[in-house]
């Protein structure tokens, strides 16, 4: 399992929930090495040295197609949980270009890498703010949803069974998350 935004509040919680299910390996992919390292240190207290083989930390951006290809080729994930995004509503109003670059084009690059490398399932972690969006962050996440949905449908028509399956799930305000409004 590869988790983009793996060091963030949502990605790290996904990691915590997945570890007890004993996947073969979890790859955290994040631009923030500090968040990933903090999570690894926390989990090492629970899982000990065995964690080194189970949980891999990979620094990189979802806007870096070459780095994405390196990671997908090296680790061959079966499932991608795509949690990486700019989620802070007021900041994205001030920096709409960055929201588009990361949330739309970063998702596009990550989804394309998943298809190229034969990922079985790609789960886009979206937001309730994508429903009839009233802000830049919600609009960019809605565009990301529309893209992965159309890509999934196109692949199914073209390739049929065995193509990457794209799924979107929407989270509401996550208490304590880095972008939480509450």
mmCIF file with all atom_site columns, N, CA and C in Angstrom, residues 1 7 26 34 36-38 48 55 61 67 79 86 91 93 105 107 118 120 128 144 149 155 159 167 176 179 182:
data_model
loop_
_atom_site.group_PDB
_atom_site.id
_atom_site.type_symbol
_atom_site.label_atom_id
_atom_site.label_alt_id
_atom_site.label_comp_id
_atom_site.label_asym_id
_atom_site.label_entity_id
_atom_site.label_seq_id
_atom_site.pdbx_PDB_ins_code
_atom_site.Cartn_x
_atom_site.Cartn_y
_atom_site.Cartn_z
_atom_site.occupancy
_atom_site.B_iso_or_equiv
_atom_site.pdbx_formal_charge
_atom_site.auth_seq_id
_atom_site.auth_comp_id
_atom_site.auth_asym_id
_atom_site.auth_atom_id
_atom_site.pdbx_PDB_model_num
ATOM 1  N N  . UNK A 1 1   ? 0.857   -1.182 0.000   1.00 0.00 ? 1   UNK A N  1
ATOM 2  C CA . UNK A 1 1   ? 0.000   0.000  0.000   1.00 0.00 ? 1   UNK A CA 1
ATOM 3  C C  . UNK A 1 1   ? 0.890   1.228  0.000   1.00 0.00 ? 1   UNK A C  1
ATOM 4  N N  . UNK A 1 7   ? 2.576   11.466 5.720   1.00 0.00 ? 7   UNK A N  1
ATOM 5  C CA . UNK A 1 7   ? 2.947   12.057 7.001   1.00 0.00 ? 7   UNK A CA 1
ATOM 6  C C  . UNK A 1 7   ? 1.901   13.011 7.537   1.00 0.00 ? 7   UNK A C  1
ATOM 7  N N  . UNK A 1 26  ? 3.900   -0.919 3.772   1.00 0.00 ? 26  UNK A N  1
ATOM 8  C CA . UNK A 1 26  ? 3.273   0.387  3.591   1.00 0.00 ? 26  UNK A CA 1
ATOM 9  C C  . UNK A 1 26  ? 4.371   1.365  3.212   1.00 0.00 ? 26  UNK A C  1
ATOM 10 N N  . UNK A 1 34  ? 9.735   15.598 7.961   1.00 0.00 ? 34  UNK A N  1
ATOM 11 C CA . UNK A 1 34  ? 9.571   15.698 9.411   1.00 0.00 ? 34  UNK A CA 1
ATOM 12 C C  . UNK A 1 34  ? 8.330   14.975 9.908   1.00 0.00 ? 34  UNK A C  1
ATOM 13 N N  . UNK A 1 36  ? 6.725   12.513 8.452   1.00 0.00 ? 36  UNK A N  1
ATOM 14 C CA . UNK A 1 36  ? 6.896   11.066 8.302   1.00 0.00 ? 36  UNK A CA 1
ATOM 15 C C  . UNK A 1 36  ? 7.820   10.509 9.378   1.00 0.00 ? 36  UNK A C  1
ATOM 16 N N  . UNK A 1 37  ? 8.897   11.205 9.641   1.00 0.00 ? 37  UNK A N  1
ATOM 17 C CA . UNK A 1 37  ? 9.845   10.745 10.657  1.00 0.00 ? 37  UNK A CA 1
ATOM 18 C C  . UNK A 1 37  ? 9.183   10.702 12.039  1.00 0.00 ? 37  UNK A C  1
ATOM 19 N N  . UNK A 1 38  ? 8.394   11.733 12.361  1.00 0.00 ? 38  UNK A N  1
ATOM 20 C CA . UNK A 1 38  ? 7.678   11.745 13.642  1.00 0.00 ? 38  UNK A CA 1
ATOM 21 C C  . UNK A 1 38  ? 6.734   10.557 13.751  1.00 0.00 ? 38  UNK A C  1
ATOM 22 N N  . UNK A 1 48  ? 8.419   -1.834 17.282  1.00 0.00 ? 48  UNK A N  1
ATOM 23 C CA . UNK A 1 48  ? 9.826   -2.195 17.405  1.00 0.00 ? 48  UNK A CA 1
ATOM 24 C C  . UNK A 1 48  ? 10.571  -2.155 16.087  1.00 0.00 ? 48  UNK A C  1
ATOM 25 N N  . UNK A 1 55  ? 7.346   -0.527 7.130   1.00 0.00 ? 55  UNK A N  1
ATOM 26 C CA . UNK A 1 55  ? 6.971   0.852  6.840   1.00 0.00 ? 55  UNK A CA 1
ATOM 27 C C  . UNK A 1 55  ? 8.158   1.590  6.224   1.00 0.00 ? 55  UNK A C  1
ATOM 28 N N  . UNK A 1 61  ? 7.372   14.702 -3.970  1.00 0.00 ? 61  UNK A N  1
ATOM 29 C CA . UNK A 1 61  ? 6.173   15.481 -4.242  1.00 0.00 ? 61  UNK A CA 1
ATOM 30 C C  . UNK A 1 61  ? 5.294   14.758 -5.254  1.00 0.00 ? 61  UNK A C  1
ATOM 31 N N  . UNK A 1 67  ? 9.901   11.257 -9.861  1.00 0.00 ? 67  UNK A N  1
ATOM 32 C CA . UNK A 1 67  ? 10.008  10.638 -8.529  1.00 0.00 ? 67  UNK A CA 1
ATOM 33 C C  . UNK A 1 67  ? 8.865   9.651  -8.312  1.00 0.00 ? 67  UNK A C  1
ATOM 34 N N  . UNK A 1 79  ? -2.164  -1.028 -4.046  1.00 0.00 ? 79  UNK A N  1
ATOM 35 C CA . UNK A 1 79  ? -3.188  -0.062 -3.652  1.00 0.00 ? 79  UNK A CA 1
ATOM 36 C C  . UNK A 1 79  ? -2.513  1.275  -3.389  1.00 0.00 ? 79  UNK A C  1
ATOM 37 N N  . UNK A 1 86  ? -3.394  19.991 -0.722  1.00 0.00 ? 86  UNK A N  1
ATOM 38 C CA . UNK A 1 86  ? -3.488  21.217 0.063   1.00 0.00 ? 86  UNK A CA 1
ATOM 39 C C  . UNK A 1 86  ? -4.935  21.297 0.528   1.00 0.00 ? 86  UNK A C  1
ATOM 40 N N  . UNK A 1 91  ? -5.972  29.430 3.281   1.00 0.00 ? 91  UNK A N  1
ATOM 41 C CA . UNK A 1 91  ? -4.690  29.558 2.579   1.00 0.00 ? 91  UNK A CA 1
ATOM 42 C C  . UNK A 1 91  ? -4.839  29.319 1.083   1.00 0.00 ? 91  UNK A C  1
ATOM 43 N N  . UNK A 1 93  ? -7.440  30.006 -0.671  1.00 0.00 ? 93  UNK A N  1
ATOM 44 C CA . UNK A 1 93  ? -8.060  31.206 -1.238  1.00 0.00 ? 93  UNK A CA 1
ATOM 45 C C  . UNK A 1 93  ? -6.985  32.237 -1.567  1.00 0.00 ? 93  UNK A C  1
ATOM 46 N N  . UNK A 1 105 ? -3.286  18.887 -10.583 1.00 0.00 ? 105 UNK A N  1
ATOM 47 C CA . UNK A 1 105 ? -2.202  18.310 -11.386 1.00 0.00 ? 105 UNK A CA 1
ATOM 48 C C  . UNK A 1 105 ? -1.412  17.246 -10.626 1.00 0.00 ? 105 UNK A C  1
ATOM 49 N N  . UNK A 1 107 ? -2.729  15.183 -8.442  1.00 0.00 ? 107 UNK A N  1
ATOM 50 C CA . UNK A 1 107 ? -3.592  13.990 -8.534  1.00 0.00 ? 107 UNK A CA 1
ATOM 51 C C  . UNK A 1 107 ? -3.485  13.366 -9.919  1.00 0.00 ? 107 UNK A C  1
ATOM 52 N N  . UNK A 1 118 ? 0.492   -0.425 -13.129 1.00 0.00 ? 118 UNK A N  1
ATOM 53 C CA . UNK A 1 118 ? -0.398  -1.549 -12.876 1.00 0.00 ? 118 UNK A CA 1
ATOM 54 C C  . UNK A 1 118 ? -0.989  -1.624 -11.474 1.00 0.00 ? 118 UNK A C  1
ATOM 55 N N  . UNK A 1 120 ? -3.662  -1.862 -8.706  1.00 0.00 ? 120 UNK A N  1
ATOM 56 C CA . UNK A 1 120 ? -5.003  -2.459 -8.774  1.00 0.00 ? 120 UNK A CA 1
ATOM 57 C C  . UNK A 1 120 ? -6.094  -1.484 -8.359  1.00 0.00 ? 120 UNK A C  1
ATOM 58 N N  . UNK A 1 128 ? -15.665 16.751 1.819   1.00 0.00 ? 128 UNK A N  1
ATOM 59 C CA . UNK A 1 128 ? -17.063 17.144 1.681   1.00 0.00 ? 128 UNK A CA 1
ATOM 60 C C  . UNK A 1 128 ? -17.177 18.525 1.024   1.00 0.00 ? 128 UNK A C  1
ATOM 61 N N  . UNK A 1 144 ? -10.329 17.077 -9.167  1.00 0.00 ? 144 UNK A N  1
ATOM 62 C CA . UNK A 1 144 ? -9.571  15.831 -9.005  1.00 0.00 ? 144 UNK A CA 1
ATOM 63 C C  . UNK A 1 144 ? -10.511 14.630 -9.026  1.00 0.00 ? 144 UNK A C  1
ATOM 64 N N  . UNK A 1 149 ? -12.517 9.827  -11.787 1.00 0.00 ? 149 UNK A N  1
ATOM 65 C CA . UNK A 1 149 ? -13.719 9.100  -12.189 1.00 0.00 ? 149 UNK A CA 1
ATOM 66 C C  . UNK A 1 149 ? -13.728 8.874  -13.700 1.00 0.00 ? 149 UNK A C  1
ATOM 67 N N  . UNK A 1 155 ? -10.635 3.723  -18.694 1.00 0.00 ? 155 UNK A N  1
ATOM 68 C CA . UNK A 1 155 ? -9.816  2.504  -18.617 1.00 0.00 ? 155 UNK A CA 1
ATOM 69 C C  . UNK A 1 155 ? -10.677 1.252  -18.667 1.00 0.00 ? 155 UNK A C  1
ATOM 70 N N  . UNK A 1 159 ? -9.730  -1.201 -21.434 1.00 0.00 ? 159 UNK A N  1
ATOM 71 C CA . UNK A 1 159 ? -8.993  -2.389 -20.999 1.00 0.00 ? 159 UNK A CA 1
ATOM 72 C C  . UNK A 1 159 ? -9.866  -3.462 -20.384 1.00 0.00 ? 159 UNK A C  1
ATOM 73 N N  . UNK A 1 167 ? -11.456 4.878  -7.052  1.00 0.00 ? 167 UNK A N  1
ATOM 74 C CA . UNK A 1 167 ? -12.493 5.071  -6.043  1.00 0.00 ? 167 UNK A CA 1
ATOM 75 C C  . UNK A 1 167 ? -12.257 6.438  -5.408  1.00 0.00 ? 167 UNK A C  1
ATOM 76 N N  . UNK A 1 176 ? -8.721  17.821 14.639  1.00 0.00 ? 176 UNK A N  1
ATOM 77 C CA . UNK A 1 176 ? -7.302  17.702 14.928  1.00 0.00 ? 176 UNK A CA 1
ATOM 78 C C  . UNK A 1 176 ? -6.422  17.626 13.707  1.00 0.00 ? 176 UNK A C  1
ATOM 79 N N  . UNK A 1 179 ? -5.619  20.819 8.532   1.00 0.00 ? 179 UNK A N  1
ATOM 80 C CA . UNK A 1 179 ? -6.444  21.821 7.870   1.00 0.00 ? 179 UNK A CA 1
ATOM 81 C C  . UNK A 1 179 ? -7.812  21.993 8.500   1.00 0.00 ? 179 UNK A C  1
ATOM 82 N N  . UNK A 1 182 ? -12.393 23.496 12.483  1.00 0.00 ? 182 UNK A N  1
ATOM 83 C CA . UNK A 1 182 ? -12.860 23.569 13.886  1.00 0.00 ? 182 UNK A CA 1
ATOM 84 C C  . UNK A 1 182 ? -11.676 23.711 14.819  1.00 0.00 ? 182 UNK A C  1
#
